[in-house]
mmCIF file of C-alpha atoms in Angstrom:
data_model
loop_
_atom_site.group_PDB
_atom_site.id
_atom_site.type_symbol
_atom_site.label_atom_id
_atom_site.label_comp_id
_atom_site.label_asym_id
_atom_site.label_seq_id
_atom_site.Cartn_x
_atom_site.Cartn_y
_atom_site.Cartn_z
ATOM 1 C CA MET A 99 25.088 -45.452 -65.743
ATOM 2 C CA LYS A 100 22.381 -43.671 -63.710
ATOM 3 C CA THR A 101 23.313 -40.245 -61.720
ATOM 4 C CA GLU A 102 20.228 -38.649 -60.440
ATOM 5 C CA LYS A 103 18.649 -39.486 -57.595
ATOM 6 C CA LYS A 104 14.840 -40.663 -57.375
ATOM 7 C CA ARG A 105 12.619 -37.655 -55.522
ATOM 8 C CA THR A 106 9.998 -39.021 -53.812
ATOM 9 C CA LEU A 107 9.728 -36.216 -50.809
ATOM 10 C CA LYS A 108 9.656 -33.078 -52.299
ATOM 11 C CA GLY A 109 9.008 -30.266 -50.452
ATOM 12 C CA SER A 110 9.873 -32.623 -46.926
ATOM 13 C CA ILE A 111 12.069 -29.866 -45.766
ATOM 14 C CA LEU A 112 10.860 -27.166 -46.545
ATOM 15 C CA PHE A 113 8.074 -28.378 -44.688
ATOM 16 C CA THR A 114 9.862 -29.611 -41.126
ATOM 17 C CA VAL A 115 11.928 -26.333 -41.445
ATOM 18 C CA VAL A 116 8.335 -24.049 -41.936
ATOM 19 C CA SER A 117 7.456 -26.253 -38.805
ATOM 20 C CA VAL A 118 10.046 -25.772 -36.242
ATOM 21 C CA LEU A 119 9.971 -21.768 -36.938
ATOM 22 C CA ALA A 120 6.065 -21.620 -36.085
ATOM 23 C CA LEU A 121 6.615 -23.463 -32.535
ATOM 24 C CA MET A 122 9.587 -21.624 -32.434
ATOM 25 C CA VAL A 123 7.198 -18.304 -32.766
ATOM 26 C CA ILE A 124 4.630 -19.827 -30.604
ATOM 27 C CA PHE A 125 7.456 -20.329 -27.486
ATOM 28 C CA MET A 126 8.949 -17.137 -28.201
ATOM 29 C CA THR A 127 5.148 -15.684 -27.749
ATOM 30 C CA SER A 128 4.582 -17.506 -24.657
ATOM 31 C CA ALA A 129 8.032 -16.395 -23.096
ATOM 32 C CA LEU A 130 7.235 -12.858 -24.062
ATOM 33 C CA ALA A 131 3.611 -13.237 -22.473
ATOM 34 C CA LEU A 132 5.141 -14.401 -19.244
ATOM 35 C CA ALA A 133 7.718 -12.075 -19.227
ATOM 36 C CA SER A 134 4.910 -8.806 -19.682
ATOM 37 C CA SER A 135 2.796 -9.741 -16.914
ATOM 38 C CA ALA A 136 5.470 -10.648 -14.105
ATOM 39 C CA ASN A 137 6.470 -7.648 -14.867
ATOM 40 C CA LYS A 138 3.143 -6.232 -14.689
ATOM 41 C CA ARG A 139 2.911 -7.947 -11.338
ATOM 42 C CA ALA A 140 6.076 -6.773 -10.329
ATOM 43 C CA HIS A 141 4.680 -3.129 -11.258
ATOM 44 C CA LYS A 142 2.032 -3.571 -9.534
ATOM 45 C CA THR A 143 2.950 -5.076 -5.793
ATOM 46 C CA TYR A 144 5.936 -2.252 -5.659
ATOM 47 C CA SER A 145 3.421 0.824 -6.313
ATOM 48 C CA ASN A 146 0.797 -0.817 -3.940
ATOM 49 C CA SER A 147 4.338 -1.301 -0.937
ATOM 50 C CA GLN A 148 5.269 1.939 -2.054
ATOM 51 C CA ALA A 149 2.093 3.216 -1.017
ATOM 52 C CA THR A 150 1.735 1.462 2.142
ATOM 53 C CA TYR A 151 5.056 3.240 3.440
ATOM 54 C CA THR A 152 4.376 6.232 2.515
ATOM 55 C CA ALA A 153 0.796 6.055 3.639
ATOM 56 C CA ARG A 154 2.133 4.606 7.307
ATOM 57 C CA ALA A 155 5.035 7.283 7.024
ATOM 58 C CA ALA A 156 1.936 10.077 6.887
ATOM 59 C CA ILE A 157 0.003 8.647 9.760
ATOM 60 C CA ASP A 158 3.419 8.461 11.734
ATOM 61 C CA SER A 159 4.102 12.602 10.328
ATOM 62 C CA ILE A 160 0.557 13.429 12.139
ATOM 63 C CA LEU A 161 1.297 11.487 15.409
ATOM 64 C CA ALA A 162 4.710 13.155 15.537
ATOM 65 C CA ALA A 163 2.602 16.733 14.882
ATOM 66 C CA VAL A 164 0.155 16.217 17.708
ATOM 67 C CA GLY A 165 3.300 15.491 20.357
ATOM 68 C CA THR A 166 5.029 18.339 19.328
ATOM 69 C CA ASP A 167 2.401 20.761 18.589
ATOM 70 C CA ASN A 168 0.113 21.915 21.813
ATOM 71 C CA ASN A 169 -2.291 23.614 18.735
ATOM 72 C CA PHE A 170 -2.412 20.408 16.860
ATOM 73 C CA ALA A 171 -2.741 18.210 19.919
ATOM 74 C CA SER A 172 -5.764 20.934 21.756
ATOM 75 C CA ALA A 173 -7.870 20.227 17.877
ATOM 76 C CA VAL A 174 -6.996 16.706 18.563
ATOM 77 C CA GLU A 175 -8.202 16.325 22.020
ATOM 78 C CA SER A 176 -11.420 18.421 21.977
ATOM 79 C CA LEU A 177 -12.985 16.456 18.610
ATOM 80 C CA SER A 178 -15.867 14.890 19.476
ATOM 81 C CA GLU A 179 -18.845 12.527 18.754
ATOM 82 C CA ASN A 180 -18.644 12.211 14.647
ATOM 83 C CA GLY A 181 -15.770 15.016 14.748
ATOM 84 C CA LYS A 182 -13.545 15.139 12.221
ATOM 85 C CA PHE A 183 -11.126 16.910 10.345
ATOM 86 C CA ASP A 184 -8.571 16.716 7.125
ATOM 87 C CA VAL A 185 -4.517 17.193 7.521
ATOM 88 C CA VAL A 186 -2.442 18.606 5.003
ATOM 89 C CA VAL A 187 0.790 16.361 4.623
ATOM 90 C CA ASN A 188 3.430 17.002 2.398
ATOM 91 C CA ILE A 189 6.347 14.662 0.558
ATOM 92 C CA ASN A 190 9.519 16.596 -0.919
ATOM 93 C CA ASP A 191 9.874 13.470 -3.375
ATOM 94 C CA PRO A 192 6.908 12.512 -5.747
ATOM 95 C CA SER A 193 8.908 8.977 -6.063
ATOM 96 C CA LEU A 194 7.448 8.004 -2.564
ATOM 97 C CA GLY A 195 3.677 8.508 -4.374
ATOM 98 C CA ARG A 196 0.814 11.250 -3.971
ATOM 99 C CA ILE A 197 -1.445 11.692 -0.452
ATOM 100 C CA ASP A 198 -4.745 12.444 -1.990
ATOM 101 C CA LYS A 199 -6.117 12.655 1.874
ATOM 102 C CA ALA A 200 -5.109 12.372 5.171
ATOM 103 C CA SER A 201 -7.603 13.178 8.000
ATOM 104 C CA VAL A 202 -8.397 12.439 12.226
ATOM 105 C CA ALA A 203 -11.540 11.564 13.400
ATOM 106 C CA TYR A 204 -12.848 10.680 16.680
ATOM 107 C CA ALA A 205 -13.892 6.498 16.609
ATOM 108 C CA GLY A 206 -15.304 5.779 20.243
ATOM 109 C CA LYS A 207 -14.519 5.404 23.150
ATOM 110 C CA LYS A 208 -12.499 2.187 24.106
ATOM 111 C CA LYS A 209 -12.494 0.265 27.594
ATOM 112 C CA ILE A 210 -8.857 -0.365 28.561
ATOM 113 C CA PHE A 211 -7.127 -1.758 31.673
ATOM 114 C CA ASP A 212 -5.167 0.277 34.089
ATOM 115 C CA PRO A 213 -3.119 -1.166 36.302
ATOM 116 C CA ASP A 214 -1.995 1.844 38.479
ATOM 117 C CA SER A 215 -5.875 1.574 39.701
ATOM 118 C CA LYS A 216 -7.151 -2.379 38.939
ATOM 119 C CA THR A 217 -9.833 -1.310 37.206
ATOM 120 C CA TRP A 218 -10.860 -1.066 33.181
ATOM 121 C CA VAL A 219 -11.882 2.798 32.113
ATOM 122 C CA GLU A 220 -12.892 4.538 28.896
ATOM 123 C CA LYS A 221 -10.371 6.139 26.648
ATOM 124 C CA ASN A 222 -10.713 8.136 24.057
ATOM 125 C CA LEU A 223 -9.973 6.263 20.436
ATOM 126 C CA ILE A 224 -8.886 8.950 17.072
ATOM 127 C CA GLU A 225 -8.912 7.691 14.190
ATOM 128 C CA ILE A 226 -6.187 8.203 11.735
ATOM 129 C CA SER A 227 -6.032 7.700 7.790
ATOM 130 C CA ALA A 228 -4.180 8.136 5.364
ATOM 131 C CA GLU A 229 -4.795 7.123 1.286
ATOM 132 C CA VAL A 230 -1.949 7.154 -0.789
ATOM 133 C CA THR A 231 -1.621 6.891 -4.571
ATOM 134 C CA HIS A 232 1.527 5.705 -5.781
ATOM 135 C CA GLY A 233 1.818 4.414 -9.876
ATOM 136 C CA GLY A 234 -2.037 3.789 -10.652
ATOM 137 C CA GLU A 235 -2.729 1.999 -7.236
ATOM 138 C CA THR A 236 -4.544 3.871 -4.033
ATOM 139 C CA VAL A 237 -3.778 1.792 -0.468
ATOM 140 C CA THR A 238 -5.524 3.439 2.477
ATOM 141 C CA ILE A 239 -3.886 2.865 6.036
ATOM 142 C CA VAL A 240 -6.005 3.269 9.092
ATOM 143 C CA SER A 241 -4.644 3.800 13.219
ATOM 144 C CA HIS A 242 -6.770 3.985 15.793
ATOM 145 C CA VAL A 243 -5.141 5.483 19.020
ATOM 146 C CA ILE A 244 -6.061 5.402 21.757
ATOM 147 C CA GLN A 245 -5.490 9.371 23.706
ATOM 148 C CA ASP A 246 -3.815 8.314 27.141
ATOM 149 C CA PRO A 247 -4.409 10.321 29.409
ATOM 150 C CA THR A 248 -7.541 12.015 28.342
ATOM 151 C CA VAL A 249 -6.085 15.264 28.627
ATOM 152 C CA GLN A 250 -2.822 17.123 27.811
ATOM 153 C CA THR A 251 0.107 16.920 30.241
ATOM 154 C CA ASP A 252 3.082 18.799 30.914
ATOM 155 C CA ASP A 253 4.170 15.327 28.918
ATOM 156 C CA GLY A 254 2.388 16.500 26.150
ATOM 157 C CA PRO A 255 -0.869 15.272 24.964
ATOM 158 C CA GLY A 256 -0.949 11.631 25.982
ATOM 159 C CA PHE A 257 -1.575 9.054 22.933
ATOM 160 C CA LEU A 258 -0.400 5.933 22.637
#
């Protein structure tokens, strides 16, 4: 009797295993590339959002300083055409980002409707900007504020 099998497919199992492993390597590499790009995108989005929040907080603190510090309010009120000055804003937590530049500038006049006199009146327009860097992302936020009334009163500097 014959006990040996006829072997006509030599190496076909090895070829099949190598092919499946090659496909698995390709799929795993693709999955890692997708995960890496999603991770980078998430870090970029987070850094951009955090820089935006920090810049807005810097602008809010500048406006709060105008409302509480009469010397600072007088300096803002005395801005004239092409007038601009830089402001130092410190943040105690470095995880919130770094404020690279904060400034207050005169942005011209703006006509607004005065409901008391029922006329259009010109008011000073002040531009407050803050540039913040967080995680390699730099964001600049600019806020335009109308000074109303145009002169400082006992109630405060009068900014909207």
